[in-house]
Coordinates of C-alpha atoms in Angstrom, one line a residue:
M817 CA -31.1 -96.3 -41.9
H818 CA -30.9 -97.8 -45.4
L819 CA -32.7 -100.9 -46.4
L820 CA -30.5 -103.4 -48.2
T821 CA -32.1 -104.5 -51.5
T822 CA -31.0 -107.1 -54.0
V823 CA -31.2 -106.1 -57.6
T824 CA -32.1 -109.0 -59.8
K825 CA -30.1 -109.0 -63.2
S826 CA -32.1 -108.6 -66.3
Y827 CA -31.2 -110.6 -69.4
Q828 CA -32.0 -109.9 -73.1
N829 CA -32.9 -111.5 -76.3
Y830 CA -30.3 -112.0 -78.9
I831 CA -31.6 -111.1 -82.4
D832 CA -29.6 -110.2 -85.5
G833 CA -26.4 -109.9 -83.6
R834 CA -27.7 -107.6 -80.9
W835 CA -28.9 -108.0 -77.3
V836 CA -32.4 -106.5 -77.2
E837 CA -35.4 -106.1 -75.1
A838 CA -38.7 -107.7 -76.1
S839 CA -41.3 -105.4 -77.7
E840 CA -43.7 -105.6 -74.7
K841 CA -41.1 -104.7 -72.2
S842 CA -42.3 -107.5 -69.9
L843 CA -40.1 -109.8 -67.8
F844 CA -40.3 -113.1 -66.0
E845 CA -38.1 -114.7 -63.4
S846 CA -36.1 -117.8 -63.2
I847 CA -35.7 -119.2 -59.7
N848 CA -33.8 -121.9 -57.8
P849 CA -36.0 -124.9 -57.2
A850 CA -34.1 -125.7 -54.2
N851 CA -34.7 -122.1 -52.8
A852 CA -37.5 -120.4 -54.5
E853 CA -36.1 -117.1 -52.9
D854 CA -33.0 -117.4 -54.9
V855 CA -33.8 -115.6 -58.2
L856 CA -31.2 -116.2 -61.0
G857 CA -32.5 -113.4 -63.2
S858 CA -35.2 -111.7 -65.1
F859 CA -35.7 -112.7 -68.8
Q860 CA -37.6 -111.3 -71.8
A861 CA -41.4 -112.1 -72.0
S862 CA -41.3 -112.2 -75.7
G863 CA -44.3 -112.0 -78.1
K864 CA -45.2 -112.6 -81.7
E865 CA -43.4 -109.5 -82.9
D866 CA -40.1 -110.7 -81.3
A867 CA -40.6 -114.1 -82.9
G868 CA -41.0 -112.5 -86.3
E869 CA -37.9 -110.4 -85.8
A870 CA -35.9 -113.4 -85.0
I871 CA -37.1 -115.4 -87.9
R872 CA -36.5 -112.4 -90.4
A873 CA -33.0 -112.2 -89.1
A874 CA -32.2 -115.7 -89.5
E875 CA -33.7 -115.5 -93.0
K876 CA -31.5 -112.6 -94.0
A877 CA -28.4 -114.3 -92.6
F878 CA -29.0 -117.7 -94.3
P879 CA -27.5 -117.1 -97.8
G880 CA -24.1 -115.9 -96.3
W881 CA -24.0 -118.7 -93.7
A882 CA -24.8 -121.5 -96.2
E883 CA -21.9 -120.3 -98.4
T884 CA -19.5 -120.1 -95.4
P885 CA -16.7 -122.7 -95.7
P886 CA -17.4 -125.7 -93.6
S887 CA -14.0 -125.4 -92.0
K888 CA -15.0 -122.0 -90.7
R889 CA -18.3 -123.2 -89.3
A890 CA -16.4 -126.1 -87.6
R891 CA -13.9 -123.8 -86.2
I892 CA -16.7 -121.7 -84.6
L893 CA -18.3 -124.8 -83.0
N894 CA -15.0 -125.9 -81.6
Q895 CA -14.3 -122.3 -80.1
A896 CA -17.9 -122.4 -78.7
A897 CA -17.0 -125.9 -77.1
D898 CA -13.7 -124.2 -75.8
H899 CA -15.7 -121.6 -74.0
L900 CA -18.1 -124.1 -72.2
E901 CA -15.1 -126.1 -71.0
N902 CA -13.3 -122.9 -69.8
E903 CA -16.4 -122.0 -67.9
L904 CA -17.4 -125.4 -66.9
E905 CA -17.5 -125.0 -63.2
L906 CA -19.4 -121.6 -63.3
I907 CA -22.0 -122.8 -65.9
A908 CA -22.4 -126.2 -63.9
R909 CA -23.2 -124.3 -60.7
E910 CA -25.7 -122.1 -62.4
L911 CA -27.1 -125.1 -64.1
T912 CA -27.8 -126.6 -60.6
R913 CA -29.2 -123.6 -59.3
E914 CA -31.6 -123.1 -62.2
E915 CA -32.6 -126.8 -62.9
G916 CA -32.0 -128.4 -59.4
K917 CA -30.0 -131.6 -60.7
I918 CA -27.1 -132.4 -58.5
L919 CA -23.8 -130.7 -59.3
P920 CA -21.9 -133.8 -60.6
A921 CA -24.7 -134.3 -63.2
S922 CA -24.5 -130.5 -64.1
R923 CA -20.8 -130.8 -64.7
Q924 CA -21.3 -133.9 -66.8
E925 CA -23.9 -132.0 -68.9
V926 CA -21.6 -129.0 -69.6
K927 CA -18.9 -131.4 -70.7
R928 CA -21.2 -133.5 -72.8
S929 CA -22.5 -130.2 -74.6
A930 CA -19.0 -129.3 -75.3
D931 CA -18.3 -132.7 -76.6
T932 CA -21.4 -132.5 -78.9
L933 CA -20.1 -129.3 -80.5
R934 CA -16.8 -130.9 -81.2
F935 CA -18.4 -134.2 -82.6
Y936 CA -20.7 -132.2 -85.2
A937 CA -17.5 -130.0 -86.0
A938 CA -15.8 -133.0 -87.1
E939 CA -18.5 -135.1 -88.7
G940 CA -19.9 -131.9 -90.6
L941 CA -16.6 -131.9 -92.6
S942 CA -17.3 -135.3 -94.1
F943 CA -21.0 -135.3 -94.4
S944 CA -21.7 -135.3 -98.2
G945 CA -23.6 -136.9 -101.1
E946 CA -23.1 -140.0 -103.1
T947 CA -22.1 -140.8 -106.7
F948 CA -23.9 -143.5 -108.8
P949 CA -22.6 -145.7 -111.6
Q950 CA -24.3 -145.6 -114.9
D951 CA -23.7 -146.6 -118.4
D952 CA -23.3 -143.2 -119.9
F953 CA -19.5 -142.5 -119.6
S954 CA -20.0 -138.8 -120.8
S955 CA -21.9 -137.8 -117.7
M956 CA -21.9 -138.0 -113.9
V957 CA -24.8 -138.6 -111.5
F958 CA -24.4 -137.4 -108.0
T959 CA -26.2 -135.9 -105.0
V960 CA -25.4 -133.0 -103.1
R961 CA -26.7 -132.2 -99.5
E962 CA -27.9 -128.6 -99.1
P963 CA -29.0 -126.8 -95.9
L964 CA -32.7 -126.1 -95.5
G965 CA -32.8 -122.5 -94.4
V966 CA -34.3 -121.2 -91.0
V967 CA -34.6 -123.9 -88.3
T968 CA -36.6 -123.3 -85.0
A969 CA -35.2 -125.2 -82.0
I970 CA -37.6 -125.4 -79.1
T971 CA -36.0 -127.1 -76.0
P972 CA -37.0 -128.5 -72.7
W973 CA -35.8 -127.8 -69.1
N974 CA -34.5 -131.1 -68.0
F975 CA -31.3 -131.0 -70.1
P976 CA -31.1 -127.2 -70.9
L977 CA -27.6 -127.3 -72.2
S978 CA -27.2 -130.7 -73.9
I979 CA -30.6 -131.0 -75.7
P980 CA -30.1 -127.6 -77.3
A981 CA -26.4 -128.5 -78.3
R982 CA -27.4 -131.6 -80.1
K983 CA -30.0 -129.6 -82.0
I984 CA -28.1 -126.4 -82.8
A985 CA -24.7 -127.9 -83.5
P986 CA -25.9 -130.1 -86.5
A987 CA -28.1 -127.3 -87.8
L988 CA -25.3 -124.9 -87.9
I989 CA -22.5 -127.1 -89.2
T990 CA -24.7 -128.0 -92.2
G991 CA -25.3 -124.2 -93.1
N992 CA -28.7 -123.5 -91.5
T993 CA -29.6 -120.6 -89.4
V994 CA -31.5 -121.0 -86.1
V995 CA -34.0 -119.4 -83.9
F996 CA -33.7 -120.8 -80.5
K997 CA -36.3 -120.8 -77.7
P998 CA -35.5 -122.4 -74.4
S999 CA -37.8 -123.6 -71.7
S1000 CA -39.1 -120.7 -69.5
V1001 CA -38.0 -122.8 -66.5
T1002 CA -34.3 -122.7 -67.5
P1003 CA -33.7 -119.6 -69.6
L1004 CA -30.2 -118.8 -68.3
M1005 CA -28.8 -122.0 -69.6
G1006 CA -30.0 -121.2 -73.2
L1007 CA -28.5 -117.8 -72.8
R1008 CA -25.2 -119.2 -71.6
L1009 CA -25.2 -121.6 -74.8
T1010 CA -25.9 -118.6 -77.0
E1011 CA -23.1 -116.7 -75.4
A1012 CA -20.8 -119.6 -76.1
F1013 CA -21.6 -119.1 -79.9
V1014 CA -21.5 -115.3 -79.8
K1015 CA -18.0 -115.4 -78.2
A1016 CA -16.8 -117.9 -80.7
G1017 CA -17.4 -115.4 -83.6
L1018 CA -20.9 -116.5 -85.0
P1019 CA -22.0 -114.1 -87.5
E1020 CA -25.0 -111.7 -87.0
G1021 CA -28.4 -113.4 -87.5
V1022 CA -27.1 -116.9 -87.7
L1023 CA -28.3 -117.8 -84.2
N1024 CA -31.1 -115.9 -82.6
F1025 CA -32.3 -116.5 -79.0
I1026 CA -35.5 -115.5 -77.5
T1027 CA -37.3 -116.3 -74.2
G1028 CA -40.9 -116.4 -73.3
S1029 CA -43.9 -118.4 -73.0
A1030 CA -44.8 -121.0 -75.6
S1031 CA -48.4 -119.8 -75.6
K1032 CA -47.3 -116.4 -76.8
V1033 CA -44.4 -117.2 -79.4
G1034 CA -44.7 -120.9 -79.9
R1035 CA -47.1 -120.8 -83.0
S1036 CA -45.2 -117.9 -84.6
L1037 CA -42.0 -119.8 -84.4
V1038 CA -43.3 -122.9 -86.2
S1039 CA -46.0 -121.6 -88.5
D1040 CA -44.0 -118.9 -90.2
A1041 CA -43.5 -119.7 -94.0
A1042 CA -39.7 -118.9 -93.6
V1043 CA -39.1 -121.6 -91.1
K1044 CA -38.2 -124.8 -93.0
A1045 CA -37.7 -127.1 -89.9
V1046 CA -38.7 -127.4 -86.5
T1047 CA -36.7 -129.6 -83.9
F1048 CA -38.5 -129.9 -80.6
T1049 CA -38.2 -132.0 -77.5
G1050 CA -41.2 -131.9 -75.0
S1051 CA -44.5 -133.3 -74.2
T1052 CA -46.4 -135.5 -76.7
Q1053 CA -49.4 -133.0 -76.5
A1054 CA -47.2 -130.1 -77.4
G1055 CA -45.7 -132.1 -80.2
K1056 CA -49.1 -132.8 -81.7
E1057 CA -49.8 -129.0 -81.6
I1058 CA -46.7 -128.3 -83.5
H1059 CA -47.3 -131.0 -86.0
N1060 CA -50.7 -129.5 -86.7
A1061 CA -49.4 -126.0 -87.0
V1062 CA -46.4 -126.4 -89.4
P1063 CA -47.0 -125.7 -93.0
L1064 CA -46.8 -128.7 -95.5
T1065 CA -43.3 -128.2 -96.5
T1066 CA -41.9 -127.6 -93.1
R1067 CA -40.2 -130.8 -91.8
T1068 CA -40.3 -131.7 -88.0
Q1069 CA -38.1 -133.6 -85.7
M1070 CA -39.8 -134.4 -82.3
E1071 CA -38.6 -136.2 -79.2
L1072 CA -41.7 -136.7 -77.0
G1073 CA -42.9 -138.5 -74.1
G1074 CA -42.0 -141.9 -72.6
K1075 CA -43.3 -144.5 -70.2
N1076 CA -40.1 -146.6 -70.2
P1077 CA -40.2 -150.2 -68.9
L1078 CA -37.4 -152.2 -67.3
I1079 CA -38.1 -156.0 -67.4
V1080 CA -36.5 -158.1 -64.7
L1081 CA -36.7 -161.8 -65.5
D1082 CA -36.5 -164.5 -62.7
D1083 CA -32.9 -165.3 -63.7
A1084 CA -31.6 -161.8 -63.2
D1085 CA -29.0 -160.4 -61.0
L1086 CA -31.5 -158.7 -58.6
D1087 CA -28.7 -156.4 -57.2
L1088 CA -28.1 -155.1 -60.6
A1089 CA -31.8 -154.9 -61.5
V1090 CA -32.3 -152.7 -58.3
Q1091 CA -29.4 -150.4 -59.0
L1092 CA -30.6 -149.9 -62.6
S1093 CA -34.1 -149.3 -61.4
V1094 CA -32.7 -146.6 -59.0
N1095 CA -30.4 -144.9 -61.4
G1096 CA -33.1 -145.0 -64.3
G1097 CA -36.1 -144.0 -62.1
F1098 CA -34.6 -141.5 -59.7
S1099 CA -31.5 -139.9 -61.2
L1100 CA -32.3 -136.2 -62.1
T1101 CA -35.1 -136.6 -59.7
G1102 CA -37.1 -138.8 -62.4
Q1103 CA -37.2 -136.1 -64.8
A1104 CA -35.7 -137.7 -67.8
C1105 CA -37.8 -138.6 -71.0
T1106 CA -35.8 -142.0 -70.9
G1107 CA -36.3 -142.5 -67.1
T1108 CA -37.6 -145.9 -65.9
S1109 CA -41.1 -145.4 -64.8
R1110 CA -42.3 -149.1 -64.9
V1111 CA -40.4 -152.1 -63.5
I1112 CA -42.0 -155.3 -64.9
V1113 CA -40.8 -158.1 -62.6
A1114 CA -41.2 -161.9 -62.7
R1115 CA -43.5 -162.9 -59.9
A1116 CA -41.2 -165.5 -58.6
V1117 CA -38.7 -162.8 -57.7
Q1118 CA -41.0 -159.9 -57.0
E1119 CA -40.9 -159.9 -53.3
E1120 CA -37.2 -160.1 -53.0
F1121 CA -36.7 -157.6 -55.7
T1122 CA -39.3 -155.0 -54.2
A1123 CA -37.7 -155.4 -50.6
K1124 CA -34.2 -154.5 -52.0
L1125 CA -35.7 -151.7 -54.2
V1126 CA -37.6 -150.0 -51.3
K1127 CA -34.4 -150.3 -49.1
K1128 CA -32.2 -148.6 -51.8
T1129 CA -34.8 -146.0 -52.5
E1130 CA -35.2 -145.0 -48.7
E1131 CA -31.4 -144.7 -48.5
L1132 CA -31.1 -141.8 -51.0
K1133 CA -30.0 -138.6 -49.7
I1134 CA -32.2 -135.7 -50.9
G1135 CA -31.3 -132.1 -50.8
D1136 CA -29.8 -129.0 -52.6
G1137 CA -27.8 -130.2 -55.4
L1138 CA -25.0 -127.9 -54.7
S1139 CA -24.4 -129.8 -51.4
E1140 CA -21.9 -132.5 -51.0
G1141 CA -23.2 -136.2 -51.0
I1142 CA -26.7 -135.4 -52.2
Q1143 CA -28.2 -138.0 -54.6
L1144 CA -31.6 -136.3 -55.6
G1145 CA -32.2 -132.6 -55.9
P1146 CA -35.6 -131.0 -56.0
L1147 CA -38.1 -131.2 -58.7
A1148 CA -37.6 -128.3 -61.3
S1149 CA -40.8 -126.2 -60.4
Q1150 CA -43.8 -126.0 -58.3
K1151 CA -45.8 -127.4 -61.3
Q1152 CA -43.6 -130.4 -61.4
L1153 CA -44.1 -130.9 -57.6
E1154 CA -47.9 -130.6 -57.9
N1155 CA -47.9 -133.1 -60.8
V1156 CA -46.1 -135.6 -58.9
L1157 CA -48.0 -135.5 -55.7
R1158 CA -51.2 -135.6 -57.9
Y1159 CA -50.1 -139.0 -59.4
V1160 CA -49.1 -140.3 -56.1
E1161 CA -52.7 -139.6 -55.0
I1162 CA -54.0 -141.2 -58.2
G1163 CA -52.1 -144.2 -57.6
E1164 CA -53.4 -144.7 -54.0
K1165 CA -56.9 -144.2 -55.3
E1166 CA -56.5 -146.8 -57.9
G1167 CA -55.4 -149.3 -55.5
A1168 CA -51.7 -149.5 -55.9
V1169 CA -49.6 -150.0 -52.7
L1170 CA -47.3 -147.1 -52.0
R1171 CA -44.4 -148.9 -50.4
C1172 CA -42.2 -145.9 -49.7
G1173 CA -42.0 -142.1 -50.5
G1174 CA -44.4 -140.1 -52.5
R1175 CA -44.7 -137.3 -49.7
Q1176 CA -43.5 -133.7 -50.0
L1177 CA -40.4 -133.0 -47.9
T1178 CA -40.8 -130.2 -45.4
G1179 CA -38.7 -128.7 -42.6
E1180 CA -35.2 -127.2 -42.5
G1181 CA -33.5 -127.3 -45.9
Y1182 CA -36.7 -128.2 -47.6
D1183 CA -39.3 -125.6 -47.0
K1184 CA -38.2 -123.2 -49.7
G1185 CA -37.7 -125.9 -52.4
F1186 CA -39.7 -128.3 -54.5
Y1187 CA -38.8 -131.5 -52.7
V1188 CA -40.5 -134.9 -52.9
E1189 CA -39.6 -138.4 -51.5
P1190 CA -38.9 -140.9 -54.4
A1191 CA -42.0 -143.3 -54.5
V1192 CA -42.3 -147.0 -55.2
F1193 CA -45.7 -148.5 -56.0
T1194 CA -46.5 -152.2 -55.9
D1195 CA -49.6 -154.1 -56.9
V1196 CA -49.7 -152.0 -60.0
T1197 CA -51.9 -153.4 -62.9
P1198 CA -51.2 -152.4 -66.5
E1199 CA -54.3 -150.4 -67.0
M1200 CA -53.8 -148.0 -64.0
R1201 CA -53.0 -144.5 -64.9
I1202 CA -49.7 -144.6 -63.1
A1203 CA -48.7 -147.4 -65.3
Q1204 CA -49.8 -145.6 -68.5
E1205 CA -49.2 -142.0 -68.2
E1206 CA -46.0 -140.1 -68.2
I1207 CA -45.4 -138.6 -64.7
F1208 CA -42.0 -137.1 -65.2
G1209 CA -40.9 -137.5 -61.6
P1210 CA -39.4 -139.9 -59.2
V1211 CA -42.2 -142.6 -59.2
I1212 CA -41.6 -146.2 -60.0
S1213 CA -44.4 -148.7 -60.6
V1214 CA -43.7 -152.3 -60.0
L1215 CA -45.9 -154.8 -62.0
A1216 CA -45.6 -158.5 -61.6
V1217 CA -45.9 -160.9 -64.6
D1218 CA -45.9 -164.7 -64.8
S1219 CA -44.0 -165.1 -68.0
F1220 CA -41.6 -163.4 -70.5
E1221 CA -44.4 -163.2 -73.1
E1222 CA -46.6 -161.4 -70.5
A1223 CA -43.7 -159.1 -69.8
I1224 CA -43.3 -158.1 -73.4
R1225 CA -47.1 -157.6 -73.7
V1226 CA -47.2 -155.3 -70.6
A1227 CA -44.0 -153.3 -71.8
N1228 CA -45.6 -152.7 -75.2
G1229 CA -49.0 -152.0 -73.7
V1230 CA -48.5 -148.1 -73.7
E1231 CA -48.9 -145.4 -76.2
Y1232 CA -45.1 -144.6 -75.9
G1233 CA -42.0 -146.3 -77.1
L1234 CA -38.9 -144.3 -76.3
S1235 CA -36.5 -146.5 -74.2
A1236 CA -36.7 -149.9 -72.8
S1237 CA -34.3 -152.4 -71.1
I1238 CA -34.3 -156.0 -69.7
V1239 CA -32.2 -157.7 -66.9
T1240 CA -31.5 -161.2 -67.7
R1241 CA -28.7 -163.9 -68.0
D1242 CA -30.7 -165.7 -70.7
V1243 CA -29.0 -164.6 -74.1
E1244 CA -31.9 -166.1 -76.2
K1245 CA -34.6 -164.1 -74.2
A1246 CA -32.5 -160.9 -74.5
H1247 CA -32.3 -161.3 -78.4
R1248 CA -36.1 -162.0 -78.4
F1249 CA -36.6 -158.9 -76.4
V1250 CA -34.5 -156.7 -78.8
R1251 CA -36.6 -158.0 -81.7
R1252 CA -40.0 -157.6 -80.2
I1253 CA -39.9 -154.5 -77.9
Q1254 CA -41.6 -151.6 -79.3
S1255 CA -39.0 -148.9 -78.5
G1256 CA -36.5 -146.7 -80.3
T1257 CA -33.7 -147.3 -77.8
V1258 CA -33.3 -150.8 -76.6
K1259 CA -30.9 -151.9 -73.8
V1260 CA -29.8 -155.1 -72.2
N1261 CA -28.5 -155.3 -68.7
R1262 CA -28.2 -151.3 -68.7
T1263 CA -30.4 -148.5 -67.4
T1264 CA -33.1 -147.0 -69.7
T1265 CA -31.4 -143.6 -69.3
G1266 CA -28.5 -142.3 -71.3
N1267 CA -27.4 -142.3 -75.0
L1268 CA -24.2 -141.9 -76.9
I1269 CA -23.4 -138.7 -78.6
Q1270 CA -22.4 -140.7 -81.7
A1271 CA -25.5 -142.9 -81.8
P1272 CA -29.1 -142.2 -83.2
F1273 CA -31.7 -141.4 -80.6
G1274 CA -35.5 -141.2 -81.0
G1275 CA -38.6 -143.1 -80.2
L1276 CA -41.6 -145.1 -81.7
K1277 CA -45.3 -144.6 -81.3
N1278 CA -46.2 -141.4 -79.6
S1279 CA -42.5 -140.8 -78.4
S1280 CA -41.7 -139.4 -81.8
T1281 CA -42.9 -138.4 -85.1
S1282 CA -40.9 -141.4 -86.5
T1283 CA -39.3 -139.2 -89.1
F1284 CA -35.7 -138.1 -88.4
R1285 CA -33.6 -139.4 -85.5
E1286 CA -31.5 -137.0 -83.3
S1287 CA -27.9 -137.4 -82.3
G1288 CA -24.9 -139.2 -84.0
R1289 CA -24.2 -138.8 -87.7
T1290 CA -27.8 -139.5 -88.5
G1291 CA -28.7 -136.3 -86.7
L1292 CA -27.2 -134.3 -89.7
E1293 CA -29.8 -135.8 -92.2
F1294 CA -32.6 -133.8 -90.9
F1295 CA -31.0 -130.6 -91.3
T1296 CA -30.2 -131.1 -95.0
Q1297 CA -32.1 -131.8 -98.3
T1298 CA -30.8 -134.0 -101.2
K1299 CA -30.4 -132.5 -104.7
T1300 CA -29.6 -135.1 -107.5
V1301 CA -27.4 -133.8 -110.3
Y1302 CA -27.2 -135.4 -113.8
Y1303 CA -24.0 -133.7 -115.2
G1304 CA -23.1 -134.3 -119.0
Y1305 CA -20.1 -133.1 -120.8

């Protein structure tokens, strides 16, 4: 009698144009958060030596890539986008299996990633310097934009395709070379993006891909003197550590934490406000940096709003993101599940009232995954931890206020400033909100989540280093340096 065994596929790093094993020959697994018994593959547990090899490869490839015609760079980005679109359904299903988000959201992310590559392929062809008028007609004064060199891209697990795409594409189109480390929760998606560039004909060493723990490779990837820029999305604490580790001449671009408010005034369309709260707070199972975690409601409409919100929340269908009709998938990992449950316990101990949800789901269809009911807290005060700290899960805190002025104070009364929105029919208050809210992204009658590919994105306060914005044409600026030329004849 033969025992049937399942062989887990092993994936490699991509360094200097070759797929290679890590130096320590150690692996880790990527698992499906909807079913922890479903292993997507084993990946290289890289170390300091591997990080160094990737940086050296990128450093060696930089001069040639910097001199590559922009039209050729653009063609490679477009061909990589073609690959993502041709493999959309396959990659989307893998994305749902690896991260947990529902399949329609995964399809949207694959398409957005391809669109991002095409956007930068086009914008990179017209991104240039300036000329300046002056009195000496026998000379010209102008600026040129030049690439920096080696760029390290360290990316999170919640948007494991689209966030790397919006970092790597502008870096490549402007002539930089890249070392890319994805989150260890979603390494397969990082590999799929890398494969798209490889199949598009990217030269050796221009993009290098390594997997592994940030504790083992992170410092090497940001502190090496050859690294001229670090683009990072993740927690504020990790951002602070990177900021302290980089050399003086290494520039950083960081998109960090958020504690995003949605203000609901007493003149608001409450059905719209509820839908925006649910979409912003619970889509992607609350695991978006721009997710709505605080709803600041005028006291006059608080009870009516809360009743509608609780009802809408309890109607959400939770399950495996590959199944039809599911609205919320699992949390991305056991660590995420434990963190959310811990904050629910903290909220109850602080005296907030748990109106619905907040419990781990068990039973058929749930026992093998990391499922939790979306939670709504009321009677929350601004100083409570659940109103101050980033939870990164499906937990909404409802805070009641007595005036527009108090709403603004409460909204601004946290260390973060990433995204904020208001629901109102009052145009004058909407304008005042836009001026006074401390947030990098500001919305009126729209959800806190989501941003356009062509628009700048970034935060204020501890949501960012407040240096360079990502996304849009502005996103190209981080990856270039300005040289001023005085040309006489």
